[in-house]
Amino acid sequence: MGFRHWSALFFLVCCLCVINVQRGSLIRSRNSAKWHPRSRSKVCVPRDCQLPDCYCAGKTGPSHLKNYQIPQMVMMTFDDAVNERVYEFYERLLTKKRLNPNGCPISLTFYLSHNWTDYELVKDLYRSGHEIASHSITHRMPQSWWTHASLKDWQREIGGQRRNIVTKAHVPRSEVKGMRVPFLELGGEKAVQDDGRSRLPVRLVVHDRPVRRRWSLAVHVGLSA
């Protein structure tokens, strides 16, 4: 085979490779987000995701205000079991003297794990206006287990603890709206898929550097391109 034939063959192979890559990188629209067919991860496109129903994550806030002009809120959360040992501290913290600027009592979010939890105390916290969310059943070690856990593991731990909160503390299922992973260990797409299958509306906060904070996003929307 001569040089020209080899050149033509090489050109044809290159063209086929380019076409194949373009097919593999096609992005299709699903639920106001873009979807990659191989990774199955969504990429949020701002023009397809508008407030008040959708907002793409990024380093700029959802308004034209400068950062120092945006109203600030302090969110107080606690992890792990709720029992008599820690409940006394919560009672000292949640005094009637501590109020929001509008005069309403302050409220906390409790990310609850199952082991050593007294669900009667959880019931009291919910009735007092606090939010209860899932923090897994076992809170198991080692920390790296959560990175490599399977989708079924995530469903068992996060969804299972939500069921515990509903059945043992009698918190309405519709009111258990969030989760926090033990040790804040990210589990990649499996964690996001579990949020969907366990039907937990979840927002994700990711910090890449202390001075480059990102606004939170809804996990069903995906990351901005």
CSV table of C-alpha atoms in Angstrom, one decimal, residues 155 158-159 193-201:
chain,number,residue,atom,x,y,z
A,155,GLN,CA,-30.6,3.8,50.4
A,158,ILE,CA,-30.2,7.4,54.6
A,159,GLY,CA,-33.6,6.2,53.6
A,193,GLN,CA,-29.1,9.1,43.2
A,194,ASP,CA,-30.1,7.9,46.7
A,195,ASP,CA,-31.5,11.4,47.5
A,196,GLY,CA,-33.8,10.9,44.6
A,197,ARG,CA,-34.8,7.3,45.4
A,198,SER,CA,-35.3,8.1,49.1
A,199,ARG,CA,-37.3,11.1,48.0
A,200,LEU,CA,-35.3,13.5,50.1
A,201,PRO,CA,-35.3,17.1,48.8
